[in-house]
PDB file of C-alpha atoms in Angstrom:
ATOM      1  CA  SER Y 274     -46.568  35.734 -49.358  1.00 43.00           C
ATOM      2  CA  GLN Y 275     -46.886  33.665 -45.825  1.00 50.00           C
ATOM      3  CA  GLN Y 276     -47.402  35.809 -42.724  1.00 65.00           C
ATOM      4  CA  GLY Y 277     -45.232  33.614 -40.566  1.00 71.00           C
ATOM      5  CA  GLU Y 278     -41.706  33.035 -40.824  1.00 81.00           C
ATOM      6  CA  GLU Y 279     -40.259  30.458 -39.195  1.00 86.00           C
ATOM      7  CA  ASP Y 280     -36.267  30.312 -37.426  1.00 87.00           C
ATOM      8  CA  PRO Y 281     -34.440  28.439 -37.853  1.00 92.00           C
ATOM      9  CA  GLN Y 282     -35.511  25.755 -40.720  1.00 91.00           C
ATOM     10  CA  ALA Y 283     -34.109  23.284 -38.961  1.00 94.00           C
ATOM     11  CA  LEU Y 284     -32.304  22.293 -35.361  1.00 96.00           C
ATOM     12  CA  SER Y 285     -30.982  19.385 -34.050  1.00 97.00           C
ATOM     13  CA  ILE Y 286     -29.710  19.058 -30.239  1.00 97.00           C
ATOM     14  CA  GLN Y 287     -29.106  16.175 -27.551  1.00 97.00           C
ATOM     15  CA  GLU Y 288     -31.765  15.171 -25.382  1.00 97.00           C
ATOM     16  CA  GLY Y 289     -32.036  17.056 -22.189  1.00 97.00           C
ATOM     17  CA  GLU Y 290     -31.393  20.404 -23.972  1.00 97.00           C
ATOM     18  CA  ASN Y 291     -33.324  23.344 -24.630  1.00 97.00           C
ATOM     19  CA  ALA Y 292     -34.914  24.043 -28.375  1.00 97.00           C
ATOM     20  CA  THR Y 293     -35.417  27.478 -29.345  1.00 97.00           C
ATOM     21  CA  MET Y 294     -37.702  28.293 -32.273  1.00 96.00           C
ATOM     22  CA  ASN Y 295     -38.489  31.681 -33.670  1.00 96.00           C
ATOM     23  CA  CYS Y 296     -41.468  32.972 -35.674  1.00 95.00           C
ATOM     24  CA  SER Y 297     -41.874  36.477 -37.054  1.00 94.00           C
ATOM     25  CA  TYR Y 298     -44.712  37.580 -38.656  1.00 92.00           C
ATOM     26  CA  LYS Y 299     -45.668  40.445 -40.785  1.00 89.00           C
ATOM     27  CA  THR Y 300     -49.174  42.272 -39.335  1.00 86.00           C
ATOM     28  CA  SER Y 301     -51.181  42.446 -36.631  1.00 87.00           C
ATOM     29  CA  ILE Y 302     -52.978  39.685 -35.320  1.00 86.00           C
ATOM     30  CA  ASN Y 303     -55.338  38.622 -32.571  1.00 83.00           C
ATOM     31  CA  ASN Y 304     -53.381  35.645 -31.646  1.00 87.00           C
ATOM     32  CA  LEU Y 305     -50.710  33.516 -32.401  1.00 92.00           C
ATOM     33  CA  GLN Y 306     -50.732  29.414 -32.243  1.00 93.00           C
ATOM     34  CA  TRP Y 307     -47.904  26.416 -32.369  1.00 96.00           C
ATOM     35  CA  TYR Y 308     -48.530  22.971 -33.556  1.00 96.00           C
ATOM     36  CA  ARG Y 309     -46.495  19.986 -33.808  1.00 97.00           C
ATOM     37  CA  GLN Y 310     -46.296  17.818 -36.964  1.00 96.00           C
ATOM     38  CA  ASN Y 311     -44.701  14.358 -36.491  1.00 96.00           C
ATOM     39  CA  SER Y 312     -43.707  12.642 -39.711  1.00 93.00           C
ATOM     40  CA  GLY Y 313     -46.110  11.359 -41.919  1.00 92.00           C
ATOM     41  CA  ARG Y 314     -48.946  13.085 -39.095  1.00 94.00           C
ATOM     42  CA  GLY Y 315     -51.061  15.834 -38.984  1.00 95.00           C
ATOM     43  CA  LEU Y 316     -50.628  18.442 -37.245  1.00 96.00           C
ATOM     44  CA  VAL Y 317     -51.583  18.813 -33.021  1.00 96.00           C
ATOM     45  CA  HIS Y 318     -52.286  22.112 -31.335  1.00 95.00           C
ATOM     46  CA  LEU Y 319     -49.906  22.985 -28.529  1.00 96.00           C
ATOM     47  CA  ILE Y 320     -50.592  26.239 -27.356  1.00 95.00           C
ATOM     48  CA  LEU Y 321     -52.369  29.304 -28.256  1.00 92.00           C
ATOM     49  CA  ILE Y 322     -51.170  33.015 -26.655  1.00 93.00           C
ATOM     50  CA  ARG Y 323     -53.358  36.462 -27.314  1.00 90.00           C
ATOM     51  CA  SER Y 324     -52.267  39.357 -28.429  1.00 90.00           C
ATOM     52  CA  ASN Y 325     -52.692  41.028 -24.908  1.00 93.00           C
ATOM     53  CA  GLU Y 326     -50.517  38.133 -23.595  1.00 95.00           C
ATOM     54  CA  ARG Y 327     -46.260  37.894 -23.080  1.00 97.00           C
ATOM     55  CA  GLU Y 328     -46.187  34.665 -21.634  1.00 97.00           C
ATOM     56  CA  LYS Y 329     -47.591  31.188 -21.548  1.00 97.00           C
ATOM     57  CA  HIS Y 330     -46.475  27.912 -20.528  1.00 96.00           C
ATOM     58  CA  SER Y 331     -47.819  24.440 -20.511  1.00 95.00           C
ATOM     59  CA  GLY Y 332     -45.889  21.715 -19.408  1.00 96.00           C
ATOM     60  CA  ARG Y 333     -42.125  22.170 -20.814  1.00 97.00           C
ATOM     61  CA  LEU Y 334     -43.673  24.472 -23.252  1.00 97.00           C
ATOM     62  CA  ARG Y 335     -42.863  28.254 -22.800  1.00 98.00           C
ATOM     63  CA  VAL Y 336     -44.280  30.511 -25.428  1.00 98.00           C
ATOM     64  CA  THR Y 337     -43.452  34.354 -25.530  1.00 98.00           C
ATOM     65  CA  LEU Y 338     -45.013  37.191 -27.786  1.00 97.00           C
ATOM     66  CA  ASP Y 339     -43.531  40.633 -28.704  1.00 96.00           C
ATOM     67  CA  THR Y 340     -46.236  42.398 -30.369  1.00 94.00           C
ATOM     68  CA  SER Y 341     -43.781  45.753 -30.888  1.00 94.00           C
ATOM     69  CA  LYS Y 342     -41.300  42.816 -32.746  1.00 95.00           C
ATOM     70  CA  LYS Y 343     -43.767  41.048 -34.305  1.00 94.00           C
ATOM     71  CA  SER Y 344     -42.623  37.782 -33.261  1.00 95.00           C
ATOM     72  CA  SER Y 345     -43.037  34.806 -30.818  1.00 96.00           C
ATOM     73  CA  SER Y 346     -40.511  32.141 -29.531  1.00 97.00           C
ATOM     74  CA  LEU Y 347     -41.219  28.457 -28.496  1.00 98.00           C
ATOM     75  CA  LEU Y 348     -38.855  27.130 -25.791  1.00 98.00           C
ATOM     76  CA  ILE Y 349     -39.300  23.572 -25.252  1.00 98.00           C
ATOM     77  CA  THR Y 350     -37.042  22.550 -22.302  1.00 97.00           C
ATOM     78  CA  ALA Y 351     -35.319  19.483 -21.091  1.00 97.00           C
ATOM     79  CA  SER Y 352     -36.204  17.493 -24.770  1.00 97.00           C
ATOM     80  CA  ARG Y 353     -36.859  14.099 -25.384  1.00 97.00           C
ATOM     81  CA  ALA Y 354     -36.320  12.173 -28.466  1.00 96.00           C
ATOM     82  CA  ALA Y 355     -40.383  12.056 -29.121  1.00 96.00           C
ATOM     83  CA  ASP Y 356     -40.137  15.749 -29.256  1.00 97.00           C
ATOM     84  CA  THR Y 357     -38.543  15.308 -32.586  1.00 98.00           C
ATOM     85  CA  ALA Y 358     -41.357  17.153 -35.269  1.00 97.00           C
ATOM     86  CA  SER Y 359     -41.831  19.810 -37.070  1.00 96.00           C
ATOM     87  CA  TYR Y 360     -43.066  22.753 -35.092  1.00 96.00           C
ATOM     88  CA  PHE Y 361     -44.993  25.685 -36.933  1.00 95.00           C
ATOM     89  CA  CYS Y 362     -46.274  29.382 -35.702  1.00 95.00           C
ATOM     90  CA  ALA Y 363     -49.937  29.900 -37.174  1.00 93.00           C
ATOM     91  CA  THR Y 364     -51.945  33.509 -36.792  1.00 89.00           C
ATOM     92  CA  VAL Y 365     -55.367  34.915 -36.872  1.00 78.00           C
ATOM     93  CA  LEU Y 366     -55.227  38.290 -39.057  1.00 72.00           C
ATOM     94  CA  PRO Y 367     -57.430  40.766 -37.238  1.00 71.00           C
ATOM     95  CA  GLY Y 368     -60.763  40.323 -39.246  1.00 70.00           C
ATOM     96  CA  SER Y 369     -60.631  36.755 -39.618  1.00 67.00           C
ATOM     97  CA  SER Y 370     -61.848  35.858 -35.840  1.00 60.00           C
ATOM     98  CA  ASN Y 371     -65.456  35.152 -37.205  1.00 66.00           C
ATOM     99  CA  THR Y 372     -64.113  32.336 -39.648  1.00 70.00           C
ATOM    100  CA  GLY Y 373     -61.327  30.979 -37.974  1.00 69.00           C
ATOM    101  CA  LYS Y 374     -58.780  30.725 -41.028  1.00 79.00           C
ATOM    102  CA  LEU Y 375     -55.043  30.660 -39.519  1.00 85.00           C
ATOM    103  CA  ILE Y 376     -52.175  31.475 -41.824  1.00 87.00           C
ATOM    104  CA  PHE Y 377     -49.287  28.805 -41.055  1.00 90.00           C
ATOM    105  CA  GLY Y 378     -45.373  29.455 -41.468  1.00 89.00           C
ATOM    106  CA  GLN Y 379     -43.142  27.302 -43.100  1.00 90.00           C
ATOM    107  CA  GLY Y 380     -42.248  25.674 -39.982  1.00 92.00           C
ATOM    108  CA  THR Y 381     -38.861  24.520 -37.540  1.00 94.00           C
ATOM    109  CA  THR Y 382     -37.878  20.687 -38.043  1.00 95.00           C
ATOM    110  CA  LEU Y 383     -36.539  20.060 -34.765  1.00 97.00           C
ATOM    111  CA  GLN Y 384     -34.214  16.388 -34.571  1.00 97.00           C
ATOM    112  CA  VAL Y 385     -33.413  15.515 -30.954  1.00 97.00           C
ATOM    113  CA  LYS Y 386     -31.046  13.070 -31.018  1.00 96.00           C
ATOM    114  CA  PRO Y 387     -30.844  10.486 -28.041  1.00 91.00           C
TER     115      PRO Y 387
ATOM    116  CA  ASN W  43     -64.515  10.055 -30.833  1.00 65.00           C
ATOM    117  CA  ALA W  44     -62.217   9.631 -33.997  1.00 80.00           C
ATOM    118  CA  GLY W  45     -62.134  13.287 -34.504  1.00 94.00           C
ATOM    119  CA  VAL W  46     -61.550  14.282 -37.958  1.00 97.00           C
ATOM    120  CA  THR W  47     -60.905  11.379 -40.656  1.00 97.00           C
ATOM    121  CA  GLN W  48     -60.311  12.048 -44.121  1.00 98.00           C
ATOM    122  CA  THR W  49     -60.082   9.460 -46.977  1.00 97.00           C
ATOM    123  CA  PRO W  50     -58.794   8.356 -48.821  1.00 97.00           C
ATOM    124  CA  LYS W  51     -55.489   8.353 -46.910  1.00 97.00           C
ATOM    125  CA  PHE W  52     -53.413   8.237 -50.850  1.00 97.00           C
ATOM    126  CA  ARG W  53     -54.451   8.281 -54.414  1.00 97.00           C
ATOM    127  CA  VAL W  54     -53.003   8.799 -57.390  1.00 97.00           C
ATOM    128  CA  LEU W  55     -54.296  10.036 -60.361  1.00 97.00           C
ATOM    129  CA  LYS W  56     -53.656  11.001 -64.358  1.00 97.00           C
ATOM    130  CA  THR W  57     -53.488  14.417 -65.384  1.00 97.00           C
ATOM    131  CA  GLY W  58     -57.491  15.412 -66.495  1.00 97.00           C
ATOM    132  CA  GLN W  59     -58.597  12.964 -63.984  1.00 97.00           C
ATOM    133  CA  SER W  60     -61.282  13.989 -61.207  1.00 96.00           C
ATOM    134  CA  MET W  61     -62.011  12.921 -57.669  1.00 96.00           C
ATOM    135  CA  THR W  62     -63.090  13.500 -54.102  1.00 98.00           C
ATOM    136  CA  LEU W  63     -61.309  13.470 -50.754  1.00 98.00           C
ATOM    137  CA  LEU W  64     -63.852  13.551 -48.249  1.00 98.00           C
ATOM    138  CA  CYS W  65     -63.348  14.608 -44.583  1.00 98.00           C
ATOM    139  CA  ALA W  66     -65.748  14.279 -41.706  1.00 98.00           C
ATOM    140  CA  GLN W  67     -65.550  15.073 -38.232  1.00 97.00           C
ATOM    141  CA  ASP W  68     -67.702  13.771 -35.194  1.00 96.00           C
ATOM    142  CA  MET W  69     -67.257  16.915 -32.734  1.00 93.00           C
ATOM    143  CA  ASN W  70     -70.108  18.946 -33.938  1.00 92.00           C
ATOM    144  CA  HIS W  71     -67.425  22.070 -35.074  1.00 92.00           C
ATOM    145  CA  GLU W  72     -68.818  24.925 -36.972  1.00 90.00           C
ATOM    146  CA  TYR W  73     -65.540  25.795 -39.261  1.00 91.00           C
ATOM    147  CA  MET W  74     -63.881  23.427 -41.314  1.00 93.00           C
ATOM    148  CA  TYR W  75     -60.792  23.741 -43.397  1.00 94.00           C
ATOM    149  CA  TRP W  76     -59.084  22.078 -46.074  1.00 97.00           C
ATOM    150  CA  TYR W  77     -55.075  23.065 -46.340  1.00 96.00           C
ATOM    151  CA  ARG W  78     -52.701  21.712 -49.040  1.00 97.00           C
ATOM    152  CA  GLN W  79     -48.550  21.355 -47.717  1.00 96.00           C
ATOM    153  CA  ASP W  80     -46.059  21.288 -50.111  1.00 94.00           C
ATOM    154  CA  PRO W  81     -42.175  20.925 -48.803  1.00 86.00           C
ATOM    155  CA  GLY W  82     -40.569  24.613 -48.173  1.00 77.00           C
ATOM    156  CA  MET W  83     -44.330  26.070 -48.482  1.00 78.00           C
ATOM    157  CA  GLY W  84     -46.061  25.366 -45.257  1.00 85.00           C
ATOM    158  CA  LEU W  85     -49.746  24.776 -45.038  1.00 92.00           C
ATOM    159  CA  ARG W  86     -51.675  27.157 -47.394  1.00 92.00           C
ATOM    160  CA  LEU W  87     -55.546  27.212 -47.036  1.00 92.00           C
ATOM    161  CA  ILE W  88     -57.841  26.099 -50.279  1.00 95.00           C
ATOM    162  CA  HIS W  89     -61.329  26.482 -48.800  1.00 95.00           C
ATOM    163  CA  TYR W  90     -62.909  26.788 -45.683  1.00 93.00           C
ATOM    164  CA  SER W  91     -66.294  26.668 -44.152  1.00 93.00           C
ATOM    165  CA  VAL W  92     -68.041  28.210 -41.237  1.00 89.00           C
ATOM    166  CA  GLY W  93     -71.338  26.694 -41.059  1.00 90.00           C
ATOM    167  CA  GLU W  94     -73.379  23.775 -43.111  1.00 93.00           C
ATOM    168  CA  GLY W  95     -74.136  24.991 -46.755  1.00 94.00           C
ATOM    169  CA  THR W  96     -71.627  27.688 -46.605  1.00 93.00           C
ATOM    170  CA  THR W  97     -68.055  28.019 -48.234  1.00 95.00           C
ATOM    171  CA  ALA W  98     -65.498  30.262 -49.222  1.00 93.00           C
ATOM    172  CA  LYS W  99     -62.369  30.763 -51.070  1.00 93.00           C
ATOM    173  CA  GLY W 100     -58.840  30.672 -49.061  1.00 91.00           C
ATOM    174  CA  GLU W 101     -55.232  31.343 -50.219  1.00 89.00           C
ATOM    175  CA  VAL W 102     -55.130  29.081 -53.645  1.00 94.00           C
ATOM    176  CA  PRO W 103     -58.667  27.888 -54.607  1.00 96.00           C
ATOM    177  CA  ASP W 104     -58.091  27.849 -57.844  1.00 96.00           C
ATOM    178  CA  GLY W 105     -58.668  24.385 -59.580  1.00 96.00           C
ATOM    179  CA  TYR W 106     -60.630  22.837 -56.193  1.00 98.00           C
ATOM    180  CA  ASN W 107     -64.303  23.157 -55.264  1.00 97.00           C
ATOM    181  CA  VAL W 108     -65.728  22.639 -52.519  1.00 98.00           C
ATOM    182  CA  SER W 109     -69.006  21.748 -50.673  1.00 97.00           C
ATOM    183  CA  ARG W 110     -70.288  21.540 -47.127  1.00 97.00           C
ATOM    184  CA  LEU W 111     -74.181  20.232 -47.278  1.00 95.00           C
ATOM    185  CA  LYS W 112     -74.092  18.299 -43.831  1.00 96.00           C
ATOM    186  CA  LYS W 113     -72.492  20.066 -41.071  1.00 95.00           C
ATOM    187  CA  GLN W 114     -70.219  16.811 -40.390  1.00 97.00           C
ATOM    188  CA  ASN W 115     -68.741  16.620 -43.858  1.00 97.00           C
ATOM    189  CA  PHE W 116     -66.107  19.236 -45.670  1.00 98.00           C
ATOM    190  CA  LEU W 117     -65.780  17.310 -49.445  1.00 98.00           C
ATOM    191  CA  LEU W 118     -63.141  18.466 -51.634  1.00 98.00           C
ATOM    192  CA  GLY W 119     -63.451  18.392 -55.217  1.00 98.00           C
ATOM    193  CA  LEU W 120     -60.546  18.356 -57.863  1.00 96.00           C
ATOM    194  CA  GLU W 121     -62.552  18.594 -61.718  1.00 92.00           C
ATOM    195  CA  SER W 122     -59.623  17.974 -63.555  1.00 96.00           C
ATOM    196  CA  ALA W 123     -56.238  17.041 -61.767  1.00 96.00           C
ATOM    197  CA  ALA W 124     -52.841  18.426 -62.815  1.00 97.00           C
ATOM    198  CA  PRO W 125     -49.439  17.479 -61.367  1.00 97.00           C
ATOM    199  CA  SER W 126     -49.342  20.698 -59.931  1.00 96.00           C
ATOM    200  CA  GLN W 127     -52.014  19.571 -57.277  1.00 97.00           C
ATOM    201  CA  THR W 128     -49.520  16.891 -55.990  1.00 97.00           C
ATOM    202  CA  SER W 129     -49.466  17.473 -52.421  1.00 97.00           C
ATOM    203  CA  VAL W 130     -50.464  16.584 -49.060  1.00 97.00           C
ATOM    204  CA  TYR W 131     -54.149  17.690 -48.121  1.00 98.00           C
ATOM    205  CA  PHE W 132     -54.996  18.345 -44.839  1.00 97.00           C
ATOM    206  CA  CYS W 133     -58.772  18.671 -43.355  1.00 97.00           C
ATOM    207  CA  ALA W 134     -59.270  20.658 -39.948  1.00 95.00           C
ATOM    208  CA  SER W 135     -62.041  22.033 -37.877  1.00 94.00           C
ATOM    209  CA  SER W 136     -62.819  24.155 -34.930  1.00 90.00           C
ATOM    210  CA  ARG W 137     -65.185  24.827 -32.306  1.00 83.00           C
ATOM    211  CA  THR W 138     -65.216  28.999 -31.692  1.00 66.00           C
ATOM    212  CA  GLN W 139     -66.813  31.145 -33.036  1.00 57.00           C
ATOM    213  CA  ARG W 140     -66.443  34.317 -31.175  1.00 53.00           C
ATOM    214  CA  ASP W 141     -62.405  33.892 -31.142  1.00 53.00           C
ATOM    215  CA  THR W 142     -60.604  31.307 -32.816  1.00 57.00           C
ATOM    216  CA  GLY W 143     -59.351  27.984 -30.911  1.00 73.00           C
ATOM    217  CA  GLU W 144     -57.044  25.337 -32.398  1.00 86.00           C
ATOM    218  CA  LEU W 145     -57.770  23.348 -35.003  1.00 91.00           C
ATOM    219  CA  PHE W 146     -58.251  19.655 -35.190  1.00 93.00           C
ATOM    220  CA  PHE W 147     -56.597  18.541 -38.111  1.00 96.00           C
ATOM    221  CA  GLY W 148     -56.980  14.938 -40.214  1.00 97.00           C
ATOM    222  CA  GLU W 149     -54.185  12.642 -40.694  1.00 97.00           C
ATOM    223  CA  GLY W 150     -53.797  14.052 -44.248  1.00 97.00           C
ATOM    224  CA  SER W 151     -54.214  12.823 -47.908  1.00 98.00           C
ATOM    225  CA  ARG W 152     -51.407  12.038 -50.267  1.00 97.00           C
ATOM    226  CA  LEU W 153     -52.444  12.660 -53.390  1.00 97.00           C
ATOM    227  CA  THR W 154     -50.063  12.160 -56.511  1.00 97.00           C
ATOM    228  CA  VAL W 155     -50.932  13.295 -59.931  1.00 97.00           C
ATOM    229  CA  LEU W 156     -48.927  11.866 -62.957  1.00 96.00           C
TER     230      LEU W 156
END
């Protein structure tokens, strides 16, 4: 079964609004990563947050991690049409750090309307 | 640098035919992975390699074989294609050994099995 579950599955907003998507996972983790996938393209790494971190920023991206709730959220502020894409969370399970294996969620499809 | 390159980008097979997908990376990464992406299923790990000459099974290895004869190349083979293997296949690589960092993805190979 999938380790990560994103919520919502789809999100549609207007340009300039903020977009929040959530990821829940089932087991303890070493770190959690977020990736973006534009239609028909490969995935691109956005940000990594380690299990001992609670919040991390990168440009217009803000990621939080709550290990007690086994959940993470990705906030995109002041969204742009170019942010239209699918967003995936991915986790590294304890014991997998020497193999680099990532387990991906099913993704949130974000549409930003101009 | 080209990053991660997958060939071919598109392929149509008949049931029972065989084929090989080639992944090449020019970043001198130790780790390489093959994922498949299906609608509503996210990405699932097929096989992976932590170094030249080594391979290991992921979540969904049945029906696939892999080889890593050279550090820069990771081959995914289908010996007898089945319609259930219709999917988009992604290769990825990563650098770190001590802790898992970001994955670098290719653009994908879309395979249709009739």
